[in-house]
Short mmCIF file of C-alpha atoms in Angstrom, two decimals:
data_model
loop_
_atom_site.label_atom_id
_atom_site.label_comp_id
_atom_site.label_asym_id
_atom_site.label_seq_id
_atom_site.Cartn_x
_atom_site.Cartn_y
_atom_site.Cartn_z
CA UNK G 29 206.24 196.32 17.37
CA UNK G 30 204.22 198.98 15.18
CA UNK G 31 201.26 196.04 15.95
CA UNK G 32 199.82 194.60 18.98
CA UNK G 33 202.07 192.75 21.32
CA UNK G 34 205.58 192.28 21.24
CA UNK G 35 207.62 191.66 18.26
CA UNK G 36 208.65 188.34 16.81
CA UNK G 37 211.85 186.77 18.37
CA UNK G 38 213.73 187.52 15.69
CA UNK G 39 213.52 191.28 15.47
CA UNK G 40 213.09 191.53 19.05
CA UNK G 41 216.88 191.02 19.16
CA UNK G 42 217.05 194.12 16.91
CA UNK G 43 214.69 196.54 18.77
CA UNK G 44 213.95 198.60 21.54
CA UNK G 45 210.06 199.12 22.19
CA UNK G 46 207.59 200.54 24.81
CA UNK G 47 203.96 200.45 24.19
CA UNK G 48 202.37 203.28 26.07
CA UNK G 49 198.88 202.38 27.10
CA UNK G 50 195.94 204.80 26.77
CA UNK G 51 192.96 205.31 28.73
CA UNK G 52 189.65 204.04 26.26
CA UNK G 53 187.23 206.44 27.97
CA UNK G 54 188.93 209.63 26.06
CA UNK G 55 187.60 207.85 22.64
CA UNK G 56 184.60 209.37 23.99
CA UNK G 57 182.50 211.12 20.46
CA UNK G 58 183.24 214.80 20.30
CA UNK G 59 186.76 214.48 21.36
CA UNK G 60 189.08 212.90 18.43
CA UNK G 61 191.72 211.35 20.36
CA UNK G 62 193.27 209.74 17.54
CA UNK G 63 193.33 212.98 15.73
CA UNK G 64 195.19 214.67 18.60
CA UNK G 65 197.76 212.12 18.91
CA UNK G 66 198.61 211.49 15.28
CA UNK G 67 198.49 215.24 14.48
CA UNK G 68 196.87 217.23 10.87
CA UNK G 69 198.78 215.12 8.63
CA UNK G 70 200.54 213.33 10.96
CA UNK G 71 202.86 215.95 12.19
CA UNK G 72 203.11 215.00 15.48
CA UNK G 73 203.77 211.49 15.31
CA UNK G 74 205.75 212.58 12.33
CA UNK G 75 207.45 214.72 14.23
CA UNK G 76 208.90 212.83 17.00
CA UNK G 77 210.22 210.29 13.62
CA UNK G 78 211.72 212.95 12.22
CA UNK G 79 213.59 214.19 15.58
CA UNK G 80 214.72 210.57 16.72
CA UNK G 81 213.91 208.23 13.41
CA UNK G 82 211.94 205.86 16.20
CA UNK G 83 208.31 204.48 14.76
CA UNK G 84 205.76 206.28 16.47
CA UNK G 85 202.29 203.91 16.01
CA UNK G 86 198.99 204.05 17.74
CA UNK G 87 198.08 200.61 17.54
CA UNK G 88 195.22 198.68 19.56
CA UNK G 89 191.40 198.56 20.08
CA UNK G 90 190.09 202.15 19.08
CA UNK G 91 193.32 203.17 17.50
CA UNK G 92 191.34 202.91 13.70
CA UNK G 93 194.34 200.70 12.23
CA UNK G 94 193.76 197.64 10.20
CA UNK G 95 196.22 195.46 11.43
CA UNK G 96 197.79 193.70 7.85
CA UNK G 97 197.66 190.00 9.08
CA UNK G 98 194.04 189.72 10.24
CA UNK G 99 192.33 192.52 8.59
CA UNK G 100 190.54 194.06 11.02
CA UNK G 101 191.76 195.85 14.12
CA UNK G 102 194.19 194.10 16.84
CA UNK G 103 192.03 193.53 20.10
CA UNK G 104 195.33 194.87 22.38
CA UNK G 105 194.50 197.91 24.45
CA UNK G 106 194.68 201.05 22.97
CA UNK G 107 198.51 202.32 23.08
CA UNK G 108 201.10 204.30 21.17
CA UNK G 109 203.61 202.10 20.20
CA UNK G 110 207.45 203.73 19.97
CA UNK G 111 209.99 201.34 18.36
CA UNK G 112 213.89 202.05 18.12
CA UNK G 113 216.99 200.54 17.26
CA UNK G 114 219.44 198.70 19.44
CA UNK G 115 222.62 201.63 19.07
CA UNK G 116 220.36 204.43 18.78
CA UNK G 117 219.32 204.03 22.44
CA UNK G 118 219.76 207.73 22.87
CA UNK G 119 217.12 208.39 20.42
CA UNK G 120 214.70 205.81 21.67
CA UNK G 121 214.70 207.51 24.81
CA UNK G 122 213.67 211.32 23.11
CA UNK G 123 210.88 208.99 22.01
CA UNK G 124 209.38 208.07 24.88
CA UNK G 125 209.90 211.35 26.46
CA UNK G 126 208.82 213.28 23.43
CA UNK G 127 205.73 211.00 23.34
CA UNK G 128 205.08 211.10 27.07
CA UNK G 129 204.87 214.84 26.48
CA UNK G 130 202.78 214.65 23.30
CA UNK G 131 200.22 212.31 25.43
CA UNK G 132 200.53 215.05 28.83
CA UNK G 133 199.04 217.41 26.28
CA UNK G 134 196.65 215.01 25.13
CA UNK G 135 195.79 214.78 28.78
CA UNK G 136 195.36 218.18 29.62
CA UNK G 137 193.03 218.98 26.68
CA UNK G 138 190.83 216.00 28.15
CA UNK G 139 190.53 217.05 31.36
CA UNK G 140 189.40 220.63 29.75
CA UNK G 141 186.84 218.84 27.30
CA UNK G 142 185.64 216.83 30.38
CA UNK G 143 185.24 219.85 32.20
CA UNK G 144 183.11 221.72 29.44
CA UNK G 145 180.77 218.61 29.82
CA UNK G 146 179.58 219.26 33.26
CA UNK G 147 176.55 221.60 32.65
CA UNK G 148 175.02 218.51 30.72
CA UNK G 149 175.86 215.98 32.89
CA UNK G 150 178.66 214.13 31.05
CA UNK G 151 181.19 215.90 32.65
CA UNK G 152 183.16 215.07 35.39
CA UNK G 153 186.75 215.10 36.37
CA UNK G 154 189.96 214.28 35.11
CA UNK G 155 192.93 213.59 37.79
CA UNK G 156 195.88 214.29 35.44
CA UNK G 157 198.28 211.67 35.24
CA UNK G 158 195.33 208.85 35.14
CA UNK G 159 194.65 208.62 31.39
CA UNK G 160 198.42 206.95 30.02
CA UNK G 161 200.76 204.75 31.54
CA UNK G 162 203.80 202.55 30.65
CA UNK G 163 201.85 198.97 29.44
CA UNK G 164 204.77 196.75 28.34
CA UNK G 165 208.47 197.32 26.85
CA UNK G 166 211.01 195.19 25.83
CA UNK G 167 214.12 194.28 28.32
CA UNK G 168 216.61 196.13 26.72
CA UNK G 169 213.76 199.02 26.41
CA UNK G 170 213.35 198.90 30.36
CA UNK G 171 216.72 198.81 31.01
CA UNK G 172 217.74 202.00 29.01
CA UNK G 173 214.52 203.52 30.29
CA UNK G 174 214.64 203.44 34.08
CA UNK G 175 216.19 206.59 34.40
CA UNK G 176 213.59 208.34 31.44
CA UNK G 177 210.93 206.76 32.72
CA UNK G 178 211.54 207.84 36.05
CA UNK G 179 211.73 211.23 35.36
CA UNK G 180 208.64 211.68 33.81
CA UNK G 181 207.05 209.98 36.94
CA UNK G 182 205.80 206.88 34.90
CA UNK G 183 207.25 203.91 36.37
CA UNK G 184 208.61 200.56 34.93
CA UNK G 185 206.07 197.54 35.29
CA UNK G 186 206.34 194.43 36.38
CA UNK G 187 208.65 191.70 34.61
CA UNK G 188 206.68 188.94 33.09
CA UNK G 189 207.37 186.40 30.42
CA UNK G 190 210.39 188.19 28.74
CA UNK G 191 208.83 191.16 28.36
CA UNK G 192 207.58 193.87 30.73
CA UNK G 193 204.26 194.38 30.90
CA UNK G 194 201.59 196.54 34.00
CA UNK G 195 198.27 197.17 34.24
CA UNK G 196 196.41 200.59 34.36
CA UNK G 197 197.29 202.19 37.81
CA UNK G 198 194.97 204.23 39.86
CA UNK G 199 194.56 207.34 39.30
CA UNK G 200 196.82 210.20 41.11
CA UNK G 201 195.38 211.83 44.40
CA UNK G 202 195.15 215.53 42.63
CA UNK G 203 196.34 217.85 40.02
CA UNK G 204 198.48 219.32 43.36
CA UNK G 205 200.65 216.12 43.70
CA UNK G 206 203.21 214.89 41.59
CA UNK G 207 202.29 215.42 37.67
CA UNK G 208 202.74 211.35 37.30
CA UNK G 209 203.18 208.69 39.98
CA UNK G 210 203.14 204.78 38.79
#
């Protein structure tokens, strides 16, 4: 699944994936999500490939890539896709944990860009934990993930058509509670 949506049925046999949805609003001009997230020269998605040899894409409206098939840009949410191989489960799960941590970052730096914003009224505030969350993942994915996934406070959504698949939670209370509750 380096596109939009889950893989075909043949390689979803094969795979282990978890899209990890992003928040749209942090597209916002002046901040270079994409940038952040993909790293100069790609050395942090590059990096988390080179640690656990999962795919690390950022696929979906906003992401910038030109999906091969249609030629223009897939019209799923924004996420960053992590794909693995059935056997190197173990590695699939530094992934997501390695890209949870990448996007916490990512996070962070938008609630301080937000901040900066305030004296000309595009400001506001960012309630950490409200700008990424777990969007779909494949069944073996969610099985091998409950424990990961629970750790870093995102949880597993709901089952739904063979895959599993949630949509954007509310935002968490305050910076004081939990780091990540969905």
């Amino acid at each position: 699944p380096g596109g939009a949506g889950p893989p075909p049925a043949g390689r979803a046999r094969s795979k282990l994936w978890c899209h990890l949805y992003l928040d749209r609003t942090m597209l916002r001009k002046g901040f270079d999500l994409n940038k952040k997230i993909i790293g100069r020269g790609g050395e942090n998605t590059k990096g988390i490939f080179d640690t656990t040899r999962a795919k690390i894409r950022l696929r979906g409206k906003g992401s910038g890539h030109i999906e091969i098939s249609t030629g223009k840009e897939a019209s799923a949410p924004l996420m960053l896709a992590i794909t693995g191989e059935k056997g190197r489960e173990d590695n699939f799960c530094e992934a997501v944990r390695m890209s949870a941590s990448l996007l916490s970052d990512v996070e962070r730096r938008w609630a301080t860009f937000i901040a900066s914003r305030q004296g000309d009224g595009r400001g506001g505030h960012v309630a950490l934990g409200s700008t990424f969350w777990v969007g779909e993942l494949s069944p073996d994915a969610a099985m091998r993930l409950a424990g990961t996934l629970r750790d870093l406070g995102l949880a597993l959504p709901t089952a739904s058509g063979g895959a599993t698949d949630a949509v954007k939670p509310a935002p968490a209370a305050g910076p004081a509670q939990a780091r990540r509750r969905r």
